[in-house]
mmCIF file of C-alpha atoms in Angstrom:
data_model
loop_
_atom_site.group_PDB
_atom_site.id
_atom_site.type_symbol
_atom_site.label_atom_id
_atom_site.label_comp_id
_atom_site.label_asym_id
_atom_site.label_seq_id
_atom_site.Cartn_x
_atom_site.Cartn_y
_atom_site.Cartn_z
ATOM 1 C CA MET A 24 16.101 30.412 -6.496
ATOM 2 C CA LYS A 25 14.946 27.162 -8.110
ATOM 3 C CA PRO A 26 12.608 24.930 -6.099
ATOM 4 C CA LYS A 27 14.060 21.592 -5.056
ATOM 5 C CA LEU A 28 12.717 18.586 -6.893
ATOM 6 C CA PRO A 29 11.993 15.389 -4.983
ATOM 7 C CA LEU A 30 14.587 12.649 -5.165
ATOM 8 C CA LEU A 31 14.234 9.808 -7.613
ATOM 9 C CA PRO A 32 13.340 6.433 -6.068
ATOM 10 C CA SER A 33 16.862 5.108 -6.690
ATOM 11 C CA GLU A 34 18.379 8.111 -4.888
ATOM 12 C CA ARG A 35 15.918 7.769 -1.994
ATOM 13 C CA LEU A 36 16.936 4.108 -1.708
ATOM 14 C CA ARG A 37 20.622 5.108 -1.580
ATOM 15 C CA CYS A 38 19.832 7.600 1.190
ATOM 16 C CA LEU A 39 17.899 4.904 3.012
ATOM 17 C CA GLU A 40 20.810 2.475 2.688
ATOM 18 C CA LYS A 41 23.207 5.124 4.002
ATOM 19 C CA SER A 42 21.035 5.753 7.038
ATOM 20 C CA GLY A 43 20.502 2.039 7.577
ATOM 21 C CA GLY A 44 16.751 2.536 7.454
ATOM 22 C CA ASP A 45 16.744 3.870 11.015
ATOM 23 C CA GLU A 46 16.167 7.539 10.324
ATOM 24 C CA ILE A 47 14.143 9.626 7.925
ATOM 25 C CA LEU A 48 15.855 12.428 6.092
ATOM 26 C CA SER A 49 14.544 15.800 7.185
ATOM 27 C CA SER A 50 14.116 17.167 3.669
ATOM 28 C CA PRO A 51 14.599 15.595 0.246
ATOM 29 C CA GLY A 52 18.028 16.001 -1.247
ATOM 30 C CA THR A 53 19.696 17.004 1.996
ATOM 31 C CA SER A 54 21.220 15.077 4.805
ATOM 32 C CA SER A 55 22.645 16.215 8.049
ATOM 33 C CA PRO A 56 25.858 14.815 9.513
ATOM 34 C CA ASP A 57 23.943 13.019 12.245
ATOM 35 C CA THR A 58 21.859 10.998 9.765
ATOM 36 C CA GLU A 59 24.727 9.832 7.582
ATOM 37 C CA VAL A 60 26.447 6.560 8.355
ATOM 38 C CA SER A 61 30.005 6.074 7.228
ATOM 39 C CA GLY A 62 30.600 3.186 4.850
ATOM 40 C CA THR A 63 28.103 1.288 2.782
ATOM 41 C CA VAL A 64 25.548 -1.371 3.480
ATOM 42 C CA PRO A 65 27.226 -4.767 3.009
ATOM 43 C CA THR A 66 25.708 -6.861 0.271
ATOM 44 C CA SER A 67 26.295 -10.504 -0.475
ATOM 45 C CA LEU A 68 26.211 -11.160 -4.198
ATOM 46 C CA ASP A 69 25.501 -14.468 -5.888
ATOM 47 C CA ARG A 70 27.526 -15.811 -8.799
ATOM 48 C CA ARG A 71 25.573 -13.647 -11.271
ATOM 49 C CA GLY A 72 26.483 -10.494 -9.357
ATOM 50 C CA LEU A 73 22.958 -10.000 -8.003
ATOM 51 C CA PRO A 74 22.089 -9.511 -4.322
ATOM 52 C CA SER A 75 21.150 -12.681 -2.485
ATOM 53 C CA ALA A 76 17.527 -13.425 -1.661
ATOM 54 C CA GLU A 77 18.156 -12.698 2.011
ATOM 55 C CA GLU A 78 19.750 -9.336 1.183
ATOM 56 C CA GLU A 79 16.810 -8.436 -1.094
ATOM 57 C CA ARG A 80 14.375 -9.392 1.673
ATOM 58 C CA LYS A 81 16.231 -7.175 4.164
ATOM 59 C CA GLN A 82 16.302 -4.311 1.686
ATOM 60 C CA ARG A 83 12.558 -4.606 1.014
ATOM 61 C CA GLU A 84 11.927 -4.646 4.768
ATOM 62 C CA ARG A 85 14.026 -1.481 5.244
ATOM 63 C CA VAL A 86 12.112 0.257 2.454
ATOM 64 C CA ARG A 87 8.775 -0.878 3.936
ATOM 65 C CA GLN A 88 9.754 0.450 7.383
ATOM 66 C CA TYR A 89 10.901 3.736 5.853
ATOM 67 C CA GLN A 90 7.637 4.110 3.942
ATOM 68 C CA GLU A 91 5.641 3.245 7.058
ATOM 69 C CA LYS A 92 7.426 6.002 8.969
ATOM 70 C CA VAL A 93 6.903 8.542 6.193
ATOM 71 C CA PHE A 94 3.364 7.675 5.112
ATOM 72 C CA GLY A 95 1.942 5.976 8.223
ATOM 73 C CA SER A 96 0.226 9.115 9.470
ATOM 74 C CA GLN A 97 -1.388 9.902 6.109
ATOM 75 C CA PRO A 98 -5.030 8.934 5.576
ATOM 76 C CA PRO A 99 -5.753 6.438 2.776
ATOM 77 C CA LEU A 100 -6.703 7.806 -0.608
ATOM 78 C CA PRO A 101 -10.423 7.885 -1.409
ATOM 79 C CA VAL A 102 -11.746 5.155 -3.668
ATOM 80 C CA SER A 103 -12.212 6.579 -7.112
ATOM 81 C CA THR A 104 -14.320 5.394 -10.000
ATOM 82 C CA THR A 105 -11.203 4.282 -11.848
ATOM 83 C CA SER A 106 -9.907 2.186 -8.984
ATOM 84 C CA ARG A 107 -13.359 0.640 -8.496
ATOM 85 C CA ALA A 108 -13.516 -0.253 -12.207
ATOM 86 C CA LEU A 109 -10.034 -1.725 -11.990
ATOM 87 C CA GLN A 110 -11.057 -3.806 -8.981
ATOM 88 C CA ASP A 111 -14.100 -5.094 -10.875
ATOM 89 C CA VAL A 112 -11.986 -6.052 -13.900
ATOM 90 C CA LEU A 113 -9.435 -7.818 -11.709
ATOM 91 C CA LEU A 114 -12.171 -9.659 -9.837
ATOM 92 C CA SER A 115 -13.946 -10.857 -12.964
ATOM 93 C CA THR A 116 -10.647 -11.827 -14.605
ATOM 94 C CA SER A 117 -9.502 -13.817 -11.588
ATOM 95 C CA GLN A 118 -12.897 -15.565 -11.364
ATOM 96 C CA PHE A 119 -12.658 -16.481 -15.059
ATOM 97 C CA VAL A 120 -9.105 -17.786 -14.716
ATOM 98 C CA ASN A 121 -10.044 -19.826 -11.627
ATOM 99 C CA SER A 122 -13.047 -21.403 -13.377
ATOM 100 C CA PHE A 123 -10.948 -22.067 -16.500
ATOM 101 C CA VAL A 124 -8.252 -23.799 -14.446
ATOM 102 C CA ALA A 125 -10.845 -25.902 -12.603
ATOM 103 C CA ASP A 126 -12.467 -26.932 -15.905
ATOM 104 C CA ALA A 127 -9.105 -27.732 -17.513
ATOM 105 C CA ASP A 128 -8.067 -29.755 -14.463
ATOM 106 C CA SER A 129 -11.250 -31.831 -14.503
ATOM 107 C CA ARG A 130 -10.885 -32.470 -18.242
ATOM 108 C CA LEU A 131 -7.247 -33.478 -17.718
ATOM 109 C CA GLU A 132 -8.257 -35.957 -15.008
ATOM 110 C CA THR A 133 -10.941 -37.411 -17.307
ATOM 111 C CA SER A 134 -8.465 -37.719 -20.173
ATOM 112 C CA ALA A 135 -5.886 -39.362 -17.895
ATOM 113 C CA ALA A 136 -8.475 -41.927 -16.743
ATOM 114 C CA GLU A 137 -9.480 -42.671 -20.357
ATOM 115 C CA ILE A 138 -5.837 -43.043 -21.414
ATOM 116 C CA SER A 139 -5.083 -45.452 -18.579
ATOM 117 C CA ALA A 140 -8.173 -47.534 -19.543
ATOM 118 C CA LEU A 141 -6.976 -47.622 -23.169
ATOM 119 C CA GLU A 142 -3.479 -48.665 -22.034
ATOM 120 C CA ARG A 143 -4.956 -51.582 -20.086
ATOM 121 C CA GLN A 144 -7.035 -52.659 -23.090
ATOM 122 C CA VAL A 145 -4.014 -52.434 -25.418
ATOM 123 C CA GLY A 146 -2.016 -54.497 -22.911
ATOM 124 C CA LEU A 147 -4.719 -57.199 -22.952
ATOM 125 C CA LEU A 148 -4.829 -57.218 -26.764
ATOM 126 C CA GLU A 149 -1.039 -57.472 -26.960
ATOM 127 C CA GLY A 150 -1.155 -60.399 -24.537
ATOM 128 C CA LYS A 151 -3.798 -62.195 -26.629
ATOM 129 C CA LEU A 152 -1.851 -61.565 -29.851
ATOM 130 C CA ALA A 153 1.368 -62.833 -28.267
ATOM 131 C CA SER A 154 -0.367 -66.071 -27.143
ATOM 132 C CA VAL A 155 -1.845 -66.687 -30.637
ATOM 133 C CA ALA A 156 1.413 -66.147 -32.507
#
C-alpha cells in the first residue's frame, strides 16, 4: 500500500473553502461527510475576473485561522545560523536603504530650494530686461 502524500497548498485551500474554515480535516486527502459543506464559497469578482479585495482579505483570514488551529500548539523552530545570517543581511540592507532615502531626500530639498532661488533671480532679470527694452 502506497503512503499518502500531503495535499498541495491549492488543494488544502479548496478543502478549507469547502469547510468554510470552521473545521480541520482529520487527515490529509480525506474528508468525512460531517466536515463537507454543500455548495461553494461565494466569491465576488471584479471586472478583470479576480476576487475582490474584501474577498481576498476574508480568504487570507480563513487560511490564517486554519493555520493557527493546525500549528498553534507547535513550538517555534529554533533559530539557526542561516536564519540569523539572513536577519543580519536584512537589517543591514534596510539600514542602508533608510540612510540612502534620507540622504536623497535632504539633497532633493536642497536642490528644490536652489531652483526656487534661481527662478526668483531669473524673474528679476526678466523684469529688468523688459523695462529696458
